[in-house]
PDB file of C-alpha atoms and ligand atoms in Angstrom:
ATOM      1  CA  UNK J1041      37.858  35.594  21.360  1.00  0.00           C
ATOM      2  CA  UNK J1042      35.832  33.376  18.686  1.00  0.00           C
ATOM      3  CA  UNK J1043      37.545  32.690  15.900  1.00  0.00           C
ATOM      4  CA  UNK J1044      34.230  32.659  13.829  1.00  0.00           C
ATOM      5  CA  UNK J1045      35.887  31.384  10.371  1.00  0.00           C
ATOM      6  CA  UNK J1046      36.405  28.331  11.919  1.00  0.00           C
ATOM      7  CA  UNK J1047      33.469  28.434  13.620  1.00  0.00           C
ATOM      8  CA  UNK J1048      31.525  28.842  10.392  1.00  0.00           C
ATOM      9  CA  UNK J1049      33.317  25.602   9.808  1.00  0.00           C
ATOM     10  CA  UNK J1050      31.863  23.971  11.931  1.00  0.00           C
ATOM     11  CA  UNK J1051      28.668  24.868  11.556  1.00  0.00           C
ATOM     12  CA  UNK J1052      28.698  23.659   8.155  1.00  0.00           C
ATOM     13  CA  UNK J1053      30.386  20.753   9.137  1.00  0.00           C
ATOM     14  CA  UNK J1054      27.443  20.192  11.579  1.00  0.00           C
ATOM     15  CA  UNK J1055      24.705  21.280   9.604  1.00  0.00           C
ATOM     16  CA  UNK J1056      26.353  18.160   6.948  1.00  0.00           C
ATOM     17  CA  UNK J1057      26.072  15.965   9.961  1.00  0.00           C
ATOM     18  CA  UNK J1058      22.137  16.919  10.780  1.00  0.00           C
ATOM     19  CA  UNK J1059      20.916  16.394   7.009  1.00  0.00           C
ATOM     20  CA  UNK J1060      22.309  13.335   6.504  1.00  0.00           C
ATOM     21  CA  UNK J1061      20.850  12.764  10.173  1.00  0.00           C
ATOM     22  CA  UNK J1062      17.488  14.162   9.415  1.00  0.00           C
ATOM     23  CA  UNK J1063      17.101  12.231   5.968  1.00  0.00           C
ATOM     24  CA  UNK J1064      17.486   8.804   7.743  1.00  0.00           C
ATOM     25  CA  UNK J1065      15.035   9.629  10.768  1.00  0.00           C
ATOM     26  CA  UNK J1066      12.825  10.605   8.180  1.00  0.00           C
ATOM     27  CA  UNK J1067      13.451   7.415   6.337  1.00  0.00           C
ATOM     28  CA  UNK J1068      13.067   5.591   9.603  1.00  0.00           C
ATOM     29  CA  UNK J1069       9.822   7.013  10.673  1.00  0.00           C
ATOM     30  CA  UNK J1070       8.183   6.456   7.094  1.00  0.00           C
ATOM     31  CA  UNK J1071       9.095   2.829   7.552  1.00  0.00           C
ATOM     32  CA  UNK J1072       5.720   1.496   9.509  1.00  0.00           C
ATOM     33  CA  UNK J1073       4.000   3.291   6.784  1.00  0.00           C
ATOM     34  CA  UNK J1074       4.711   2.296   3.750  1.00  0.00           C
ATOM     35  CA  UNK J1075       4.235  -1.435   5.307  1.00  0.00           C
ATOM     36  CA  UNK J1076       0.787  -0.483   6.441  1.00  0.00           C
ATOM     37  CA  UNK J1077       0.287   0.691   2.832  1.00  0.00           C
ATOM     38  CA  UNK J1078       1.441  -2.681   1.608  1.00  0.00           C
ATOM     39  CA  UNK J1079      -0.844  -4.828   4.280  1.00  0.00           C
ATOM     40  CA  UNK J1080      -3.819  -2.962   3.185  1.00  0.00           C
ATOM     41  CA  UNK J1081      -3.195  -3.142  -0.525  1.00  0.00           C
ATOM     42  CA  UNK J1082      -3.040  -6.874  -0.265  1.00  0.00           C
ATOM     43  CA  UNK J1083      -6.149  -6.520   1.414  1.00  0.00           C
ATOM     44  CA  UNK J1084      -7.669  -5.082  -1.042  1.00  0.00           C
ATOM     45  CA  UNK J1085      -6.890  -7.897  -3.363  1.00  0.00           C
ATOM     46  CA  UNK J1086      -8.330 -10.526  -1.532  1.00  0.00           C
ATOM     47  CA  UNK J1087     -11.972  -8.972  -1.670  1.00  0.00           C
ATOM     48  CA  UNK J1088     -11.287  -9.818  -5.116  1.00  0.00           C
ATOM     49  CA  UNK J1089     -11.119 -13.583  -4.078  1.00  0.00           C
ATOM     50  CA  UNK J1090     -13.908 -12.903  -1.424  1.00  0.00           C
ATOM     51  CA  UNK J1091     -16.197 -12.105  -4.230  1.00  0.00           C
ATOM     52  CA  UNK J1092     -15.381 -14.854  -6.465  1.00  0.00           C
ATOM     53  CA  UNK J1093     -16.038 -17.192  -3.511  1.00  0.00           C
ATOM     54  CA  UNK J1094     -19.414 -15.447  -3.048  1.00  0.00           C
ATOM     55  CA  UNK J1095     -20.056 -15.759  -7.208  1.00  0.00           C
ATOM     56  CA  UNK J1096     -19.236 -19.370  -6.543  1.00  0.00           C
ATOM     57  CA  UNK J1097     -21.737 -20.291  -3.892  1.00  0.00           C
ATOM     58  CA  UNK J1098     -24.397 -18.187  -5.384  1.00  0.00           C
ATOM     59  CA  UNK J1099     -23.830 -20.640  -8.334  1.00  0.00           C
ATOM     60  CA  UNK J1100     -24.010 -23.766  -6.154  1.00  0.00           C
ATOM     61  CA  UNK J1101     -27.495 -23.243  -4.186  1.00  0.00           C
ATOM     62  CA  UNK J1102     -28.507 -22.530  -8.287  1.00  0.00           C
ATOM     63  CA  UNK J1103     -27.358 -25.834  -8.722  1.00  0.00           C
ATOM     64  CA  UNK J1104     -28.804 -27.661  -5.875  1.00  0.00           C
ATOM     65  CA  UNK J1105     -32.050 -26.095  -6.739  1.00  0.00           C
ATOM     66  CA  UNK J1106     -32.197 -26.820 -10.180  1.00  0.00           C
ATOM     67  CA  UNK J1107     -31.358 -30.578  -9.318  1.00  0.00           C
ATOM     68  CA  UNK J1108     -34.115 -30.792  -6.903  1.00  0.00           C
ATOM     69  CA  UNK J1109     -36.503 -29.532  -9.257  1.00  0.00           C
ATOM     70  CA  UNK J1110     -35.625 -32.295 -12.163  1.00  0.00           C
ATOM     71  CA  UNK J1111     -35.380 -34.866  -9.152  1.00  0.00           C
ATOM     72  CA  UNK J1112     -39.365 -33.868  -8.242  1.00  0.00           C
ATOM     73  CA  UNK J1113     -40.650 -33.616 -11.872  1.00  0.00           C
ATOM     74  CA  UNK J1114     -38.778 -37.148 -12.532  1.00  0.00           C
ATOM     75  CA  UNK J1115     -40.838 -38.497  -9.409  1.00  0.00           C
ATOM     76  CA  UNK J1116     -44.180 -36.535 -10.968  1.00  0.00           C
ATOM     77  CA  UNK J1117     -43.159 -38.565 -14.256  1.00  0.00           C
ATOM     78  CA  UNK J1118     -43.423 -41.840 -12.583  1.00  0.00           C
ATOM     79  CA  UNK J1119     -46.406 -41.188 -10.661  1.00  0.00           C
ATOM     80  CA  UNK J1120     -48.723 -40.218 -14.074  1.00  0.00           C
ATOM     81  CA  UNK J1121     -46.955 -43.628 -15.516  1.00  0.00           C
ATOM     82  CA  UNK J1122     -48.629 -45.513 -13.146  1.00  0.00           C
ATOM     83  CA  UNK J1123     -51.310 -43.105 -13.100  1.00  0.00           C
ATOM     84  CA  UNK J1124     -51.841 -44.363 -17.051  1.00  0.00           C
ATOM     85  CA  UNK J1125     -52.357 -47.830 -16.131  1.00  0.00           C
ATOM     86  CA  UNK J1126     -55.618 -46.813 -14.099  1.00  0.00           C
ATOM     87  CA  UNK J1127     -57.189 -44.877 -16.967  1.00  0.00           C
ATOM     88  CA  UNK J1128     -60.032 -45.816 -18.421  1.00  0.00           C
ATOM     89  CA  UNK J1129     -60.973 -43.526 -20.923  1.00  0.00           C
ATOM     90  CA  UNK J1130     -59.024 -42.410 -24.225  1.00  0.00           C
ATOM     91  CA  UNK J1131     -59.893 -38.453 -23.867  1.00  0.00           C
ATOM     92  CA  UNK J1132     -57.629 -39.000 -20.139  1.00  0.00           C
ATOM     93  CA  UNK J1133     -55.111 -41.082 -21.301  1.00  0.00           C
ATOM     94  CA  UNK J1134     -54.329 -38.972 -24.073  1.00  0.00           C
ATOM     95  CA  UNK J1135     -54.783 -35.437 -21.756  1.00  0.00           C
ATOM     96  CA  UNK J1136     -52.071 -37.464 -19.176  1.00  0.00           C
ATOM     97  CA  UNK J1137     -49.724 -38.271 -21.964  1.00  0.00           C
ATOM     98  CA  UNK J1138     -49.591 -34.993 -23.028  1.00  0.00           C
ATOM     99  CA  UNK J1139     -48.726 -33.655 -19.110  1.00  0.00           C
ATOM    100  CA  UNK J1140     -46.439 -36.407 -19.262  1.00  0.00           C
ATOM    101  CA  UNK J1141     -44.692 -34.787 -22.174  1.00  0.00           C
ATOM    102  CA  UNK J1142     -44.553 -31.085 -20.642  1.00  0.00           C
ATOM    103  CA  UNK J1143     -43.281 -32.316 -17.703  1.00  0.00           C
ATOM    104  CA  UNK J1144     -40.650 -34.216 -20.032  1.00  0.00           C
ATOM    105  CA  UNK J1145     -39.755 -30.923 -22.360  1.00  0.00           C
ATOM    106  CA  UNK J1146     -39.351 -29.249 -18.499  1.00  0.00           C
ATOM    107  CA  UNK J1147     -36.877 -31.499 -17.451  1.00  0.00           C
ATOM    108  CA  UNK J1148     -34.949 -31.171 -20.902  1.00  0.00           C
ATOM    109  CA  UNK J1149     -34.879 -27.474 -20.441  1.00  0.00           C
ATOM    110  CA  UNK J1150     -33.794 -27.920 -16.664  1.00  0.00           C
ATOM    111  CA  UNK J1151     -30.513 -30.542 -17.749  1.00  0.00           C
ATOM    112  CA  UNK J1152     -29.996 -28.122 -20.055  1.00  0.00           C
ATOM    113  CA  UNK J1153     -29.786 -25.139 -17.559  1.00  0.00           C
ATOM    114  CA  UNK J1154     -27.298 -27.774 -15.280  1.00  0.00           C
ATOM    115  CA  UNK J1155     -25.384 -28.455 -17.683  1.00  0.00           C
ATOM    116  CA  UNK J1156     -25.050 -24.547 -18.094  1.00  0.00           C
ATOM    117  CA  UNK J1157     -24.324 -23.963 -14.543  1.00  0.00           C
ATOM    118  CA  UNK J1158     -21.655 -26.921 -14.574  1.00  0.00           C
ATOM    119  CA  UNK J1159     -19.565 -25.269 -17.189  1.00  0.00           C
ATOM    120  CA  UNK J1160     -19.458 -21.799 -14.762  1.00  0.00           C
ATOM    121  CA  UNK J1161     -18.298 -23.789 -11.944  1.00  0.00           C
ATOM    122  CA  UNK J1162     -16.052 -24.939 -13.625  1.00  0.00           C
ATOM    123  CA  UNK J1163     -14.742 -21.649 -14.639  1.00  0.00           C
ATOM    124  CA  UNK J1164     -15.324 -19.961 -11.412  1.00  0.00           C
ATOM    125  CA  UNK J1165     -13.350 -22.532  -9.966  1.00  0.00           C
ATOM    126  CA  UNK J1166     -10.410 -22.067 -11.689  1.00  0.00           C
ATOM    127  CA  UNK J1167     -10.571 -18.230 -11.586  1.00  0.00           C
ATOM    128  CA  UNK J1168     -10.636 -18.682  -7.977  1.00  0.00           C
ATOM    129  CA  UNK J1169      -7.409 -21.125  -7.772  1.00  0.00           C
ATOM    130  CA  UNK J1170      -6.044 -18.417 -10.081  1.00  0.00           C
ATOM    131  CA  UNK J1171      -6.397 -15.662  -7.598  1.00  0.00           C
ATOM    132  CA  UNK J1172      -5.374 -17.716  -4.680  1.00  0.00           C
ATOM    133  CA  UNK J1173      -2.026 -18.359  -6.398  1.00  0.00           C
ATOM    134  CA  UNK J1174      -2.036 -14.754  -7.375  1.00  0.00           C
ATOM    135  CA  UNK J1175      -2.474 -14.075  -3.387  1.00  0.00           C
ATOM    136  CA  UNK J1176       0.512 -16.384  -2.236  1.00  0.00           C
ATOM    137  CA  UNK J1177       2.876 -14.927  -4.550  1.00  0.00           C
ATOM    138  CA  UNK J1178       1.554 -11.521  -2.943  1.00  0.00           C
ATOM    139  CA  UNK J1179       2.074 -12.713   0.592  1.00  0.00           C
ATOM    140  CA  UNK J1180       5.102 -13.924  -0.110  1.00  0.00           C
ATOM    141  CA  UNK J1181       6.526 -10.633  -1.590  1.00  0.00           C
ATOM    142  CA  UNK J1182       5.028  -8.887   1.938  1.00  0.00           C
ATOM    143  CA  UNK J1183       7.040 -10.981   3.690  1.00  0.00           C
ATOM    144  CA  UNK J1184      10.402 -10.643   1.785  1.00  0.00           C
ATOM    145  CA  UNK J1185       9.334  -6.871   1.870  1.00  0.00           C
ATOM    146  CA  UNK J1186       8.941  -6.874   5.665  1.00  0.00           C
ATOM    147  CA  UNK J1187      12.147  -8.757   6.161  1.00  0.00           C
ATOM    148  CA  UNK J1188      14.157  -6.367   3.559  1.00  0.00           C
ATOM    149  CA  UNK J1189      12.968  -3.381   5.495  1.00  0.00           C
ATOM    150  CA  UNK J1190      13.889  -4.549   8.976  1.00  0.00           C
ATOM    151  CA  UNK J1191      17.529  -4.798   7.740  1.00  0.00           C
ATOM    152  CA  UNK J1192      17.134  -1.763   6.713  1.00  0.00           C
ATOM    153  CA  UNK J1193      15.785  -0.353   9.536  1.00  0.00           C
ATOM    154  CA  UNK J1194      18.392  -1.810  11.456  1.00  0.00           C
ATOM    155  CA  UNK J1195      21.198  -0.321   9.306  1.00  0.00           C
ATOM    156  CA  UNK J1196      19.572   3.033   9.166  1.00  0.00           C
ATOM    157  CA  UNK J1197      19.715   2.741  13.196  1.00  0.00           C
ATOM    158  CA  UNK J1198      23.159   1.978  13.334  1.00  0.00           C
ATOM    159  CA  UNK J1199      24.623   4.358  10.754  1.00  0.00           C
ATOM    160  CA  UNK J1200      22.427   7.019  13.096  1.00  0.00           C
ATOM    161  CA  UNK J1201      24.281   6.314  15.915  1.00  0.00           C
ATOM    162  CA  UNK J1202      27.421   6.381  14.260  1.00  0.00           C
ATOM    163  CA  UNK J1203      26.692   9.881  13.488  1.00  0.00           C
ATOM    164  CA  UNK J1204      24.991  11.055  16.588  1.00  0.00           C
ATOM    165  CA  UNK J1205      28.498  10.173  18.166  1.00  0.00           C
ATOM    166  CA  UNK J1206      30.407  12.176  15.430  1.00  0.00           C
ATOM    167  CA  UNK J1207      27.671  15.023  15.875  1.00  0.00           C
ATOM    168  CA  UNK J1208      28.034  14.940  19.891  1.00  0.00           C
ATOM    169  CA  UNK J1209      31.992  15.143  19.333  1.00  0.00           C
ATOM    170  CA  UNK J1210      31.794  18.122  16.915  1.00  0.00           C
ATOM    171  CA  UNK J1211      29.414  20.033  18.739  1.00  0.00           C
ATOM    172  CA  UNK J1212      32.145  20.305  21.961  1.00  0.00           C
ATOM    173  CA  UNK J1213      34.333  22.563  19.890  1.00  0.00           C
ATOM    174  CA  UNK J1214      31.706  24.985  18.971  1.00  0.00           C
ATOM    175  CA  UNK J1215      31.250  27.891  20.855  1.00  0.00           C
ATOM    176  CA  UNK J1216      28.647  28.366  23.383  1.00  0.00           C
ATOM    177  CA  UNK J1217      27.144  31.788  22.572  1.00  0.00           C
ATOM    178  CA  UNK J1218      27.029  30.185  18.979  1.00  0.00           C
ATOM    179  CA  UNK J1219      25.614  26.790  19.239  1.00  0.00           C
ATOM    180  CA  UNK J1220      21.937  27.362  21.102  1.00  0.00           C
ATOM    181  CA  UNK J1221      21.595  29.718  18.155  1.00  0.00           C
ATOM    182  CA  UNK J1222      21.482  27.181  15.495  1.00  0.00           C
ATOM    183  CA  UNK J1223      20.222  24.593  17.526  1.00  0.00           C
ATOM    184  CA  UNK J1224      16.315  26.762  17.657  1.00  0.00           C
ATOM    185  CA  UNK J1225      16.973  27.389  13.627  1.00  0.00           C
ATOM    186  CA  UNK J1226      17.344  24.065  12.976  1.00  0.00           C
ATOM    187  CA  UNK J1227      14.389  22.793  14.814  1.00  0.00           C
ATOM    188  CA  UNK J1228      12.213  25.871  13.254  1.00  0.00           C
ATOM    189  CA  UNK J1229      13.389  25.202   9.679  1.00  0.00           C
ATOM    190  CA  UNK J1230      13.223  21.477   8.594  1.00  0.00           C
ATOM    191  CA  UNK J1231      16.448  20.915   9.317  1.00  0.00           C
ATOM    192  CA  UNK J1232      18.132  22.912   7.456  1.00  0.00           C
ATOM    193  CA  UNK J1233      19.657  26.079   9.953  1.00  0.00           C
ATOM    194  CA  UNK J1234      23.171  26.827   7.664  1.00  0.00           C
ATOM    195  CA  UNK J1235      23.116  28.172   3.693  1.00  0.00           C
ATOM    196  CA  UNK J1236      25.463  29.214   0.996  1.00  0.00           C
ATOM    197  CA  UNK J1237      25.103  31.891  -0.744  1.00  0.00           C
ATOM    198  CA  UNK J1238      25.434  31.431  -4.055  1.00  0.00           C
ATOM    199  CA  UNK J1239      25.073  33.942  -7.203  1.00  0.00           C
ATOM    200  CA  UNK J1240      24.031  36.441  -4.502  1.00  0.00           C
ATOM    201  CA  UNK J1241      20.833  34.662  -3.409  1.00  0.00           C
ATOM    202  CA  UNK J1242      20.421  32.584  -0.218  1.00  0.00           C
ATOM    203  CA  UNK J1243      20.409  28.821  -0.667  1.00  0.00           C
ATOM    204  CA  UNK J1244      17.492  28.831   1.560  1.00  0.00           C
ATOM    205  CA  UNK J1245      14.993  30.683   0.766  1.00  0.00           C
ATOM    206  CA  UNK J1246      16.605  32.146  -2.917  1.00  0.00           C
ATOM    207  CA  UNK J1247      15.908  35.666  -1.929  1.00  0.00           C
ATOM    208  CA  UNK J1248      18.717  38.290  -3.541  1.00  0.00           C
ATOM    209  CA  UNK J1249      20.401  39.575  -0.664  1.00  0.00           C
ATOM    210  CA  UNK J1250      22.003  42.839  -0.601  1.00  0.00           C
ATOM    211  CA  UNK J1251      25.526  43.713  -1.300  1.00  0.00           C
ATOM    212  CA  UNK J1252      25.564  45.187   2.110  1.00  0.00           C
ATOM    213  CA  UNK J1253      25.118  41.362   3.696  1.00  0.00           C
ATOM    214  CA  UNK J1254      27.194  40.124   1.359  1.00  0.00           C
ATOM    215  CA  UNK J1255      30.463  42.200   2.479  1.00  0.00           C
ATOM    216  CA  UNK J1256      29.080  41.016   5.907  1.00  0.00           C
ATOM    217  CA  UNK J1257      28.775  37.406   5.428  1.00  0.00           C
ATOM    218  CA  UNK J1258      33.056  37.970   3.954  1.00  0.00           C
ATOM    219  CA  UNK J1259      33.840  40.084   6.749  1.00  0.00           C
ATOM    220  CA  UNK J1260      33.598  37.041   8.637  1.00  0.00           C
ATOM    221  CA  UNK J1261      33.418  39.317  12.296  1.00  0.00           C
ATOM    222  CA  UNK J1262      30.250  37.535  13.647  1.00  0.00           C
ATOM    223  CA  UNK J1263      27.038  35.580  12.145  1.00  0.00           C
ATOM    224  CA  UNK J1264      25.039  36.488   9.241  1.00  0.00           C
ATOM    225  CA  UNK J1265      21.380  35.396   9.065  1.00  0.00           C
ATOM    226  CA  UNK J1266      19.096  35.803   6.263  1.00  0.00           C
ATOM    227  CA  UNK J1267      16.308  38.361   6.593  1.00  0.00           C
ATOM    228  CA  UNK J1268      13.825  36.556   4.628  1.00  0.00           C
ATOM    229  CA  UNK J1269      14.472  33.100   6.477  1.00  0.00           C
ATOM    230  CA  UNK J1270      16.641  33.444   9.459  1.00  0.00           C
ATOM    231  CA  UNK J1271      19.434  30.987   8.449  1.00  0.00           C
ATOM    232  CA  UNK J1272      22.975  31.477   9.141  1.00  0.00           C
ATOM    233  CA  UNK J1273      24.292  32.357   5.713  1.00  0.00           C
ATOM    234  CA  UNK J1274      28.164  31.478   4.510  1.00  0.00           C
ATOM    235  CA  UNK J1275      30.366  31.526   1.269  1.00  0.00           C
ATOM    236  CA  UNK J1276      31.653  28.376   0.119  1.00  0.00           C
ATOM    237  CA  UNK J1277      35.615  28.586  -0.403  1.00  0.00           C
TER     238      UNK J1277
HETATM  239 ZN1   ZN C 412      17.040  32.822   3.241  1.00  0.00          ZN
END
């Protein structure tokens, strides 16, 4: 003969044993995830540097083109000087003077635009040492992060097996007609397979049950389920 008060026990006992079990599985399998999460975020953040790299080099062929430019208007300078020497009327020399200053009030505006350009390397630059500092602290935070939730991971793997064995124990003194019976609610409800009752409603699914399955669940002559969820209902003492 069962002796199902003690049974209910148990059950309760057990059912303490698979949440706590559950939760760290849980915990366990989320793991991978959340460092995924992390890998890609700092991801992210470096297309911030990629860009600024990009803004950078952009700026540099500017730069080199600019450069070339003044370089081949200072050699067009120097030809029309000589150029001058060979003149023999007034009306040219004059007309080759005046290229020579257009060509002069060019290259002006072109130092000018260097000089310009200069100055934004020279802020792109350090917005990009910036970021790449930024970056390294980043990394380095991954990596604490990563090694922080292997420990974990390891202690959530031990204190598991420290409860599988108290679980395997406790489940040798419950009954046999009893046990498969939880065993298919807990794997159809999340876990969770034994509720109190508690100001008449099941902790389940917090449907009112009826007086009826109340007296029942006291009576204590055999198992109780809900009829709304299918848990094994009790009354805490
Ligand atoms: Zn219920």
């Amino acid at each position: 003969m069962v002796n199902l008060e003690e049974q209910i026990k148990l059950l309760v006992e057990l059912q303490g044993l698979d949440t706590q079990i559950f939760k760290l599985e849980k915990d366990l399998r989320s793991m991978p995830e959340e460092i995924k999460r992390m890998e890609e975020e700092l991801k992210e953040k470096t297309g911030n540097l990629k860009k600024l790299e990009e803004g950078l080099k952009a700026l540099q062929v500017k730069r080199k083109e600019k450069e070339l430019d003044l370089e081949a208007k200072e050699g067009t300078i120097k030809k029309y000087q000589i150029q001058l020497y060979q003149i023999k009327t007034n009306k040219e020399y004059t007309a080759l003077q005046q290229e020579i200053a257009r060509v002069r009030a060019d290259n002006s505006l072109l130092e000018e635009d260097i000089i310009k350009i200069l100055d934004q390397l020279d802020i792109e630059n350090q917005e990009i040492s910036k970021e790449k500092g930024f970056l390294k602290t980043e990394e380095i935070r991954l990596t604490e992060e990563k090694k922080r939730r292997d420990e974990d991971a390891k202690r959530i793997e031990a204190e598991l097996a420290h409860l599988k064995g108290q679980r395997d124990e406790l489940i040798k003194k419950i009954d046999k007609s009893i046990l498969p019976k939880y065993e298919r609610i807990i794997k159809s409800k999340d876990g969770l397979a034994v509720v109190s009752v508690a100001n008449e409603a099941c902790q389940g699914c917090f449907r009112i049950l009826p007086p009826q399955v109340i007296n029942e669940i006291k009576m204590k002559n055999d198992l109780v389920f809900c009829d709304n969820c299918a848990r094994i209902l009790y009354i805490e003492e």
